[in-house]
XYZ file of C-alpha atoms in Angstrom:
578
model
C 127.734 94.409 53.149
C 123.726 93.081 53.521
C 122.090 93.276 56.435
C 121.381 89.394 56.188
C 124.716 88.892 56.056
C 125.468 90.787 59.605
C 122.601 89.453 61.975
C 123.212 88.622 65.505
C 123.218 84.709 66.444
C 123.802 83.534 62.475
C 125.977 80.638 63.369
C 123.633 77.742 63.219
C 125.272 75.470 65.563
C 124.699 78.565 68.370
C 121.073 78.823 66.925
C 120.138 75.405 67.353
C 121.740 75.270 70.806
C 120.999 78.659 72.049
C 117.151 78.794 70.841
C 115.228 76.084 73.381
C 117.293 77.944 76.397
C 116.063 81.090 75.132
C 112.690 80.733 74.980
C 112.771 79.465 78.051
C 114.407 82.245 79.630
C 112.078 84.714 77.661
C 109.281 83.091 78.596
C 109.687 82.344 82.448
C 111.203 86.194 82.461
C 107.400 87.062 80.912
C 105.967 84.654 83.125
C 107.259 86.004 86.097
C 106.475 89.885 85.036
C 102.886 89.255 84.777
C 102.810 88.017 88.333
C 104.502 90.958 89.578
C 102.048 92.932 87.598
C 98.865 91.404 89.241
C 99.932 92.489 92.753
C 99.833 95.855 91.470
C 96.355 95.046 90.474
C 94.506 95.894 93.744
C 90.690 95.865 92.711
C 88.468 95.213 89.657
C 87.313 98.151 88.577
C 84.831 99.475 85.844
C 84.197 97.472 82.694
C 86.086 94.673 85.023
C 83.201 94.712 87.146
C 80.708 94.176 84.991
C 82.290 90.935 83.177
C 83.118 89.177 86.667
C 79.579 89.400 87.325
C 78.258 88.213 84.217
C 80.775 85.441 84.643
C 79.741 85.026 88.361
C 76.022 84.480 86.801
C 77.081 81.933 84.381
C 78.160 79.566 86.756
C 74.825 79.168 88.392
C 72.632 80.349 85.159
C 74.873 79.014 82.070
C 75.269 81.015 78.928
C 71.562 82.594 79.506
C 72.761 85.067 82.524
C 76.461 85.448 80.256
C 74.295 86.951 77.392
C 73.678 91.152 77.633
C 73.284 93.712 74.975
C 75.831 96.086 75.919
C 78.830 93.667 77.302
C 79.890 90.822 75.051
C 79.795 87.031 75.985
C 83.386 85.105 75.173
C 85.096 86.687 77.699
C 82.710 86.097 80.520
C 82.221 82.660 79.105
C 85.435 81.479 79.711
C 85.830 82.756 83.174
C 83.065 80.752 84.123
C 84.106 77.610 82.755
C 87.598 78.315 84.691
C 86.141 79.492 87.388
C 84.505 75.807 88.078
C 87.936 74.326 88.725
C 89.518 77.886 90.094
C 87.751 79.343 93.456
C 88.215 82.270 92.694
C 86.368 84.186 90.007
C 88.398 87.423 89.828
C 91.457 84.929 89.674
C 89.951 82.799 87.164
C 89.799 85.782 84.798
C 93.397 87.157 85.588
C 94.894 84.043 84.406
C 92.992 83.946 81.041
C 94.332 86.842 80.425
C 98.089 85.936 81.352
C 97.726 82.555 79.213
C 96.354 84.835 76.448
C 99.364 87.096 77.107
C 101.899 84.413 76.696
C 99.995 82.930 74.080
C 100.117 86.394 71.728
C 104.273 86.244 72.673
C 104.665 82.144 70.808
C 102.396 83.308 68.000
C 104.143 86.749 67.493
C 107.732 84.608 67.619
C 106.237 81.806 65.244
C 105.484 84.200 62.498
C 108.672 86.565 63.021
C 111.012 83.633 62.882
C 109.279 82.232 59.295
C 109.238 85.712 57.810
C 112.371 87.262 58.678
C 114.505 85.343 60.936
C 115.064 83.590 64.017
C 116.847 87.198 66.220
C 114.204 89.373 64.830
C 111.489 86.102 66.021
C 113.529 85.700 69.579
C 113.555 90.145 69.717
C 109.869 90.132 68.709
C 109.213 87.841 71.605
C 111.115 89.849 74.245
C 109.333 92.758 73.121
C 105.682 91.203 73.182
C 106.162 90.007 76.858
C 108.798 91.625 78.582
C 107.096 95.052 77.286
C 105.353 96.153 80.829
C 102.976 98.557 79.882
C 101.422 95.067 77.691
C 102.074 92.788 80.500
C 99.990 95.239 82.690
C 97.319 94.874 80.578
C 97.419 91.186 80.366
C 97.235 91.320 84.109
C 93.439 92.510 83.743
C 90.568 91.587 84.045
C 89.175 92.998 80.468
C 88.514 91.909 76.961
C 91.712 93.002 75.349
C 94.231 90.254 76.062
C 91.843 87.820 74.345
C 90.672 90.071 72.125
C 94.442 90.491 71.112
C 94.810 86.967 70.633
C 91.769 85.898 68.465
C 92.377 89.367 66.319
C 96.342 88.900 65.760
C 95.925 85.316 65.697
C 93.469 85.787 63.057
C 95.324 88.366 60.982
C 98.725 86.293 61.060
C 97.324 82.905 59.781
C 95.037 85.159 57.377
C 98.936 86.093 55.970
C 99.420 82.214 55.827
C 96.082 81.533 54.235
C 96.647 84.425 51.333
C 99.981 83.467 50.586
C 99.193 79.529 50.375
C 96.125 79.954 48.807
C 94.641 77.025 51.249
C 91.228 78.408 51.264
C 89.577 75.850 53.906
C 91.763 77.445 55.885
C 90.561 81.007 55.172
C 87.468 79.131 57.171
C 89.817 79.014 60.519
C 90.726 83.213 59.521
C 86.371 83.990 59.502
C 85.916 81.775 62.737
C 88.650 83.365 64.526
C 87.539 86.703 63.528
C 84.311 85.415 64.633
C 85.306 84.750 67.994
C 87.262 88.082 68.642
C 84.050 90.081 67.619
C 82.098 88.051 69.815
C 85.049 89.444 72.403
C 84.979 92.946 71.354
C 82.107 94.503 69.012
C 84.860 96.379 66.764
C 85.770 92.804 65.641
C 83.510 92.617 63.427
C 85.941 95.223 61.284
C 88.652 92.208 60.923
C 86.457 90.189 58.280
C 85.980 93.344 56.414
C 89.977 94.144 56.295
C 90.268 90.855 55.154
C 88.093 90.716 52.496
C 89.739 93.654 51.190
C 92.790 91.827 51.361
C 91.850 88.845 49.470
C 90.020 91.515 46.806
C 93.091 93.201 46.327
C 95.257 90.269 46.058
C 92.783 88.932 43.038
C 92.798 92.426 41.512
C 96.831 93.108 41.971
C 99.210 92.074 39.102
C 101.247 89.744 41.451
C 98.673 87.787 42.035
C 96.230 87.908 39.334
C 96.891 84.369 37.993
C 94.969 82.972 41.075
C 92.252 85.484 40.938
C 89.180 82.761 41.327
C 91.134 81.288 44.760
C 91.513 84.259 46.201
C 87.678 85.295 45.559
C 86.695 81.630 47.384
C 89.094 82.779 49.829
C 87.383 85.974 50.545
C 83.740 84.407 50.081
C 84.453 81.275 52.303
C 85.775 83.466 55.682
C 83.011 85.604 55.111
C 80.695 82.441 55.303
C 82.173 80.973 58.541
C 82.561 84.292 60.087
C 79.117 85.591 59.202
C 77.645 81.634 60.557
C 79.819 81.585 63.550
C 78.341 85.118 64.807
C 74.776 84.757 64.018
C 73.772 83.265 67.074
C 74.772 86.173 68.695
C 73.199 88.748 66.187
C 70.390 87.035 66.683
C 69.985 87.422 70.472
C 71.003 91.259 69.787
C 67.885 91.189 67.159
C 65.445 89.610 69.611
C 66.588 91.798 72.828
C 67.089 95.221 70.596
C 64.153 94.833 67.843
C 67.076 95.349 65.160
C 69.506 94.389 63.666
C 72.479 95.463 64.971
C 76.168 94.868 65.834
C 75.958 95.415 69.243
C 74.350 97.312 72.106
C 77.188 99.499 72.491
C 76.088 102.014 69.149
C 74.055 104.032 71.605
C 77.245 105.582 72.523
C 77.494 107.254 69.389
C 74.347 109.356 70.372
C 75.584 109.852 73.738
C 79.051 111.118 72.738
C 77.040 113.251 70.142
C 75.072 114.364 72.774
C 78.058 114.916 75.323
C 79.866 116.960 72.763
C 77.041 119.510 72.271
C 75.169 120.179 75.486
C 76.211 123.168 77.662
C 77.768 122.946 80.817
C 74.558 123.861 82.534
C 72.401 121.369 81.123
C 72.088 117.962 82.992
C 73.656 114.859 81.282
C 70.501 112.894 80.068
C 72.566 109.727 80.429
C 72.077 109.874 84.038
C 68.696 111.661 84.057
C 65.857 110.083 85.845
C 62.972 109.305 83.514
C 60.288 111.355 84.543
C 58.375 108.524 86.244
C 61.569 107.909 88.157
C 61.543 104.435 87.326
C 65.102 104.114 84.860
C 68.309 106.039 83.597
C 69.651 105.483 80.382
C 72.618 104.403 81.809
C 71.120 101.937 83.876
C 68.947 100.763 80.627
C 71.346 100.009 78.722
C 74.724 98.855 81.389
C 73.133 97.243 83.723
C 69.523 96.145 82.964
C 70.401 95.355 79.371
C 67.611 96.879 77.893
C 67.951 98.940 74.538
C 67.310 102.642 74.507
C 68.298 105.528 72.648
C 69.667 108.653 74.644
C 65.964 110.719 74.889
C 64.959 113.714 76.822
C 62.285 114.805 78.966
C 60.019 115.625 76.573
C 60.617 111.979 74.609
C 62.468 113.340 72.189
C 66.315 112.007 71.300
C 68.144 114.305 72.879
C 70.297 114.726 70.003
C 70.112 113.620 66.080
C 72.583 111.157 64.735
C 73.441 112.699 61.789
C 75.900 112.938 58.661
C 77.585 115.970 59.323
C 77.747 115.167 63.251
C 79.298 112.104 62.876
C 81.577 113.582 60.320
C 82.484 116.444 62.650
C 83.228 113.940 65.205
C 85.399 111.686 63.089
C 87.737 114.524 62.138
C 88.135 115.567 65.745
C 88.856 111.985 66.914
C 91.033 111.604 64.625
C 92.876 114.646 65.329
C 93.060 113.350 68.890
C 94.141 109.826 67.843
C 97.529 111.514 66.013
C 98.050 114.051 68.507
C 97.958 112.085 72.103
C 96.151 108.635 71.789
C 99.083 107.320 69.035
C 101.780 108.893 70.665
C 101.073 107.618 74.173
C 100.257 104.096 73.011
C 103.507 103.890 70.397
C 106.815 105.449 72.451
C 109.247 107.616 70.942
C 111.730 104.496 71.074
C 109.119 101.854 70.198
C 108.342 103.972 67.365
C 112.250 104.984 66.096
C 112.514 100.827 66.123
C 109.575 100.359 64.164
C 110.183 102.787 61.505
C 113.538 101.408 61.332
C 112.677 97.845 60.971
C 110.469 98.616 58.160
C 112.476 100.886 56.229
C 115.947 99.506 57.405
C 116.697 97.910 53.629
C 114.645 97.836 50.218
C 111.831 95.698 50.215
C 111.204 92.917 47.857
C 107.942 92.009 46.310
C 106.845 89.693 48.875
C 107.559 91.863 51.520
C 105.872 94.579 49.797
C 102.295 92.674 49.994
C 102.860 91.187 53.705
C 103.484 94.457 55.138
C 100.789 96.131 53.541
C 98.845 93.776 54.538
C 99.922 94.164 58.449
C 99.386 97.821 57.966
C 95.571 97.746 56.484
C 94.847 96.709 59.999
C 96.490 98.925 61.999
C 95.449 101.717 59.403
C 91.770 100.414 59.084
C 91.659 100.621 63.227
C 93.650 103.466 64.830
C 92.279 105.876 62.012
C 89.471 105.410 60.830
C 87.057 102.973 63.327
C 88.666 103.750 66.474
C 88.118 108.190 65.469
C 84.825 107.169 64.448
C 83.523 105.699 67.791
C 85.490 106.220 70.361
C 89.216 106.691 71.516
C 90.744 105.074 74.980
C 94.363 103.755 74.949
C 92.577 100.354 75.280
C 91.574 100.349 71.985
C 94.826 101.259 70.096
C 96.716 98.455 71.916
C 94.660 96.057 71.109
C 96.837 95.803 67.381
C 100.274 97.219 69.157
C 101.924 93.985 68.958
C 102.391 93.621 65.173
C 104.592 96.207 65.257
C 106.842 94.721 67.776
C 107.670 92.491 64.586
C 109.048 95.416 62.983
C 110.684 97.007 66.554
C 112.196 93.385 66.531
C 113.500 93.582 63.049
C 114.647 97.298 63.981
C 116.637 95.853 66.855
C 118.361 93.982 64.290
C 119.420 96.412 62.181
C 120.593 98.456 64.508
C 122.205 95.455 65.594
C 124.155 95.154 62.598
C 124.712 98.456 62.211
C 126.627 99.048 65.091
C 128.414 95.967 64.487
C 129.347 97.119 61.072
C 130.373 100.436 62.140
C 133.016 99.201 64.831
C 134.323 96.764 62.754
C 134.913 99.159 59.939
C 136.518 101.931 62.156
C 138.022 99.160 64.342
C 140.171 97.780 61.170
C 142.269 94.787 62.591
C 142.595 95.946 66.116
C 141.108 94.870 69.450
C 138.038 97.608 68.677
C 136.820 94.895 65.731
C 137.413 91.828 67.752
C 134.898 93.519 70.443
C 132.194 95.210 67.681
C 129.765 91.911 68.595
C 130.004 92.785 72.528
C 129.553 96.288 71.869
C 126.810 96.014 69.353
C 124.544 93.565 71.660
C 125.463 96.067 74.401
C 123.919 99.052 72.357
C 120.554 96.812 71.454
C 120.346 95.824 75.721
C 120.813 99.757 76.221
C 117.958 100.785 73.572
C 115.498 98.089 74.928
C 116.162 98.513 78.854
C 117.313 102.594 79.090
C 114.208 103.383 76.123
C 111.878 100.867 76.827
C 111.222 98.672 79.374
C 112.602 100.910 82.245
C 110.967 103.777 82.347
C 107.927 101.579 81.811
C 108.480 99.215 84.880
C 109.156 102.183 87.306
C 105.484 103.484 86.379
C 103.952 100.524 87.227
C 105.949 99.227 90.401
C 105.368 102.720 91.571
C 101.039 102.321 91.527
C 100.126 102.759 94.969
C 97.529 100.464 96.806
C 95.745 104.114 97.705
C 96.562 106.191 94.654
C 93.821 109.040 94.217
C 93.990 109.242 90.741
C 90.456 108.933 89.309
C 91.158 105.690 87.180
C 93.266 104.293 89.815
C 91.607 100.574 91.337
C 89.183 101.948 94.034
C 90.275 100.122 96.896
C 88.133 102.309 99.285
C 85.104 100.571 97.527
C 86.705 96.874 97.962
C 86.771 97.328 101.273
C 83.048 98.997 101.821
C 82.121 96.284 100.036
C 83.763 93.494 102.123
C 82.368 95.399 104.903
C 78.717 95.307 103.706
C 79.017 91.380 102.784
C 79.887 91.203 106.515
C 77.005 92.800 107.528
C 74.402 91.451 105.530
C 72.506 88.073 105.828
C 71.076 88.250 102.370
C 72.440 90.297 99.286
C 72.937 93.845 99.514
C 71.499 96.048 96.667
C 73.066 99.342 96.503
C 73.448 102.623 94.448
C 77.343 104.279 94.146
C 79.425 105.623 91.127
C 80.519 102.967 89.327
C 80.427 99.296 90.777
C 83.494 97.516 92.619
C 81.325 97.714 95.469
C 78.884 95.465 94.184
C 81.448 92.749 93.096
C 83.086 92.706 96.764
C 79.814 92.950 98.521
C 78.484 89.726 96.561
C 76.178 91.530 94.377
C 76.607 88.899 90.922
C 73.488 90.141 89.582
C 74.444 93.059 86.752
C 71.441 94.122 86.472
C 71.173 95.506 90.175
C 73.779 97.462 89.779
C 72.530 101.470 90.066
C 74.495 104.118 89.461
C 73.573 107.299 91.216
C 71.240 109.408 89.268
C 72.073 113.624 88.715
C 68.569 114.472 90.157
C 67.134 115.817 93.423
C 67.375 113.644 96.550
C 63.515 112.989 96.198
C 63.874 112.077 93.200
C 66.805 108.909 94.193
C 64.762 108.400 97.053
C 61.842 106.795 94.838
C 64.088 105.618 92.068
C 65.609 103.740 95.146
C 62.625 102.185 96.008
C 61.302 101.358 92.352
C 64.800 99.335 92.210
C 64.766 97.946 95.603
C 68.303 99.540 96.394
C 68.748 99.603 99.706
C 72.757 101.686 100.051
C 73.938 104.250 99.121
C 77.446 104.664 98.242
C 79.118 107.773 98.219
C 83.105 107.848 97.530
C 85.587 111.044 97.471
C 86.977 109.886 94.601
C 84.153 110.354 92.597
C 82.137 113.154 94.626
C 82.678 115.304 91.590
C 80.259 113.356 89.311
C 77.735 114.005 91.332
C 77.341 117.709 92.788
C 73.966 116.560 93.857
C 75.421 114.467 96.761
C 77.999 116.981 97.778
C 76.460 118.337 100.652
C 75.286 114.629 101.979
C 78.617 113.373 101.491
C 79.698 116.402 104.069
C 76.775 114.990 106.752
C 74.576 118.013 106.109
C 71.071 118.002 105.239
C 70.544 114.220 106.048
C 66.799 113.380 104.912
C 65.222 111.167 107.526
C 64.710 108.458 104.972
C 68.700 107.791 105.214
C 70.667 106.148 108.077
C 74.782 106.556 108.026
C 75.881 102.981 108.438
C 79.604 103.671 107.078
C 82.027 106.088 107.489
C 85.441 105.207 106.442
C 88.803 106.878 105.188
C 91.126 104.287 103.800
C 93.943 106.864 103.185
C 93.812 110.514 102.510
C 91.344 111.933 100.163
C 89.896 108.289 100.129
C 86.723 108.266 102.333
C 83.972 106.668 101.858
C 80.593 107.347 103.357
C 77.378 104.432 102.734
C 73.864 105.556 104.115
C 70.852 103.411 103.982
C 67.638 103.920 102.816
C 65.422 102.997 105.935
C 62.391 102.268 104.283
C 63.890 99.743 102.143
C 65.487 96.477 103.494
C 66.248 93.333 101.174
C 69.314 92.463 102.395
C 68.537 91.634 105.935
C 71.272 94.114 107.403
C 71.474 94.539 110.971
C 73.130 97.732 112.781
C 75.715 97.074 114.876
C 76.180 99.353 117.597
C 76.419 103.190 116.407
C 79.454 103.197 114.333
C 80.252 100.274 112.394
């Protein structure tokens, strides 16, 4: 018996009747999940920060205080064109993300339901946004849920494009493609997958007969992508003095540089210039300025060469198959997705559309992912194309249970019931393997959780607290920058993180930036030895006043002295504890 021949829903009267209900349902269920998911969502934090307030700029500045070398512009840009109609900014770019989200899920079940069929298209969707740890995600402020949605979007009507030969369309494929590198710098690897697709569809036998489309195919995406991003290389060539994809390849000298200094030796990232006027990290995150990762004496601190980046590659990618691919793709999600490739003999069309699906995945999670840098982030990005093949696994299994009843059952009440029992095995896989064990991890997040990449609440509320207390806007220096945001502090590039140096030494960097608080949290204490012993109250210079002294739950406090030879913000004491 086929497996065609034994998928769930194949009466077409229940189709057609069944299938507007369902999407509703799945939809409104997906809906609903993301709104649970942004009350667990209890502070921007990190690269969050840094695109609120770029988005925060471009409301008063327009796209000239959106544009930055290290942090990309799309993103930003479209929070501030929401946030004219939405009060909120930090709302503004929460629901991007959720219409992004729900987007992904119709585009996902468009494509499932031409290719393979309409339970493997309605499956698919379930997956894509009933799937919490995705629906977390697409909670967040961050680049990935549009990112998602410009990449997969791209890559599924590149599928269309290929197998139509319609090659003004292959225009919409480059602009697309365009648009998600101008969301994330690693999009600029899309165009190149695709290229190679369209090559190897001119070179390959099945294809060769329409060898001159497919090269006008490849040729014209290039064009559009290559015209739609050149406004942006060309602010990257006038701020940098290069050409170059994107401020962010100064990491690869710093994670060079990270992987081969000693314990002992100071992290140069955070090293006070010896003028005590800059950090690299300040350069380059904040200020926007372009810099290579030098040392004292001038020198880079560390060669970007063949053999390093080499050596790096091979232990990324040892990483990426040992943790990062395992902890992104589930034991369950990954049992469904073998299964729904391999679940029957494919035919020659199949053969070239899945290949194609895999080139990305392949060309990301091993190769340019292990060659920069790894974070979960980055390997879900392209998660959701196999949740076409989980979907199609969910079928088979479907069937297969189905089958197996039916044929053990011969004519006796076990057959009748191999339908109920079989859609009751496919609810058990997805709830018990999936979605479950997921959805406990993330209603369990606690508003005060400790971990280290937990939302830093304890800096939300200094920072409420210092926009409180200050007529004008406070300028301060802390680990990382959710202060800033909640204090009212738009302007990226006065955020300053606290240097590794000698009190003396922040002092003046302090006043070269005009930083008037300092921000000291328990959370991240360990970052900075050097402000161990202030944190504790000892050894308080008399250039620094405590102002703030706060535990928001245990292991949580947060301590904020200010410089009292600076003052730009127009704070004013109250009383001796605030």
């Amino acid at each position: 018996m086929k497996w065609e021949n034994r998928r769930p829903f194949s009466s077409p009267g229940r189709v057609l009747s069944q299938e507007p209900v369902q999407l509703v349902l799945v939809f409104t269920g997906g809906l609903l999940l993301r709104l649970f998911m942004i009350t667990k969502q209890y502070a921007a934090a990190f690269d969050e920060v840094h695109y609120l307030q770029l988005a925060a700029t471009g409301l008063t500045q327009g796209l000239s205080g959106i544009l930055h070398v290290f942090w990309t512009p799309l993103y930003p840009l479209l929070i501030s064109l929401l946030a004219r109609v939405v009060p909120n900014i930090e709302t503004a770019a929460r629901m991007i993300s959720i219409i992004c989200g729900l987007s992904l899920g119709a585009l996902l079940y468009l494509f499932a339901r031409r290719h393979y069929s309409r339970s493997t298209a309605l499956l698919t969707l379930m997956l894509s946004l009933w799937l919490p740890s995705l629906a977390f995600m697409q909670t967040s402020a961050l680049t990935e849920p549009l990112y998602m949605l410009l990449a997969i979007g791209g890559i599924l009507l590149g599928w269309s494009v290929l197998t139509r030969l319609h090659w003004l369309w292959s225009g919409a494929v480059g602009f697309l493609f365009a648009l998600a590198y101008i969301t994330r710098p690693e999009g600029a690897g899309l165009i190149l997958v695709f290229a190679a697709a369209a090559g190897g569809f001119r070179l390959s036998r099945i294809r060769r007969k329409n060898g001159n489309r497919f090269l006008l195919i490849m040729l014209f995406s290039v064009l559009v992508f290559a015209m739609t991003s050149l406004p942006y290389l060309l602010f990257l060539r006038g701020a940098t003095g290069r050409w170059t994809p994107s401020g962010k390849v100064v990491i690869q000298q710093g994670e060079l540089y990270g992987e081969n200094r000693s314990r002992d030796e100071i992290d140069v990232f955070r090293d006070l210039s010896p003028d005590n006027t800059s950090t690299p990290l300040d350069h380059l995150f904040h200020e926007g300025e372009y810099t290579h990762i030098d040392s004292a004496d001038g020198n880079p601190a560390v060669a970007v060469t063949v053999p390093a980046l080499l050596k790096k590659y091979v232990t990324n990618l040892y990483r990426v198959l040992k943790t990062a691919v395992p902890s992104t793709l589930s034991s369950v999600l990954f049992l469904l997705t073998v299964l729904g490739l391999f679940g029957e003999a494919w035919k020659s069309e199949r053969i070239c559309r899945e290949l194609y699906l895999f080139l990305y995945i392949g060309f990301f999670w091993f190769i340019l992912v292990p060659a920069f840098h790894i974070t979960e982030r980055y390997l879900l990005s392209l998660l959701p194309i196999c949740f076409v093949w989980a979907g199609e696994g969910l079928v088979y299994l479907h069937s297969w249970v189905k089958g197996t009843i039916t044929e053990a059952g011969g004519d006796g009440a076990l057959r009748l019931s191999s339908e109920r029992w079989s859609m009751l095995t496919v609810t058990a896989v997805v709830l018990l393997g999936l979605w479950l064990p997921e959805f406990g991890k993330y209603a369990s997040k606690a508003k005060y959780s400790t971990d280290r990449w937990a939302p830093p609440v304890e800096q939300k509320l200094a920072g409420i607290w210092l926009r409180e207390q200050c007529s004008g806007v406070p300028a301060m220096m802390s680990r990382y920058h959710t202060v800033n945001y909640y204090a009212g502090n738009y302007d990226i590039s006065m955020a300053v993180d606290i240097p590794l140096n000698s009190l003396d030494r922040i002092h003046a960097y302090a006043r070269h930036r005009g930083t008037e608080f300092l921000v000291l949290n328990e959370r991240y204490i360990m970052d900075n030895p050097n402000m161990a012993q202030l944190f504790l109250g000892k050894g308080v210079p008399d250039f620094l006043q405590l102002v703030y002294d706060e535990t928001a739950a245990p292991n949580l406090r947060t301590v904020i002295y200010r410089f009292t030879d600076i003052d730009v913000s127009g704070y004013q004491q109250q009383g001796e504890r605030p």
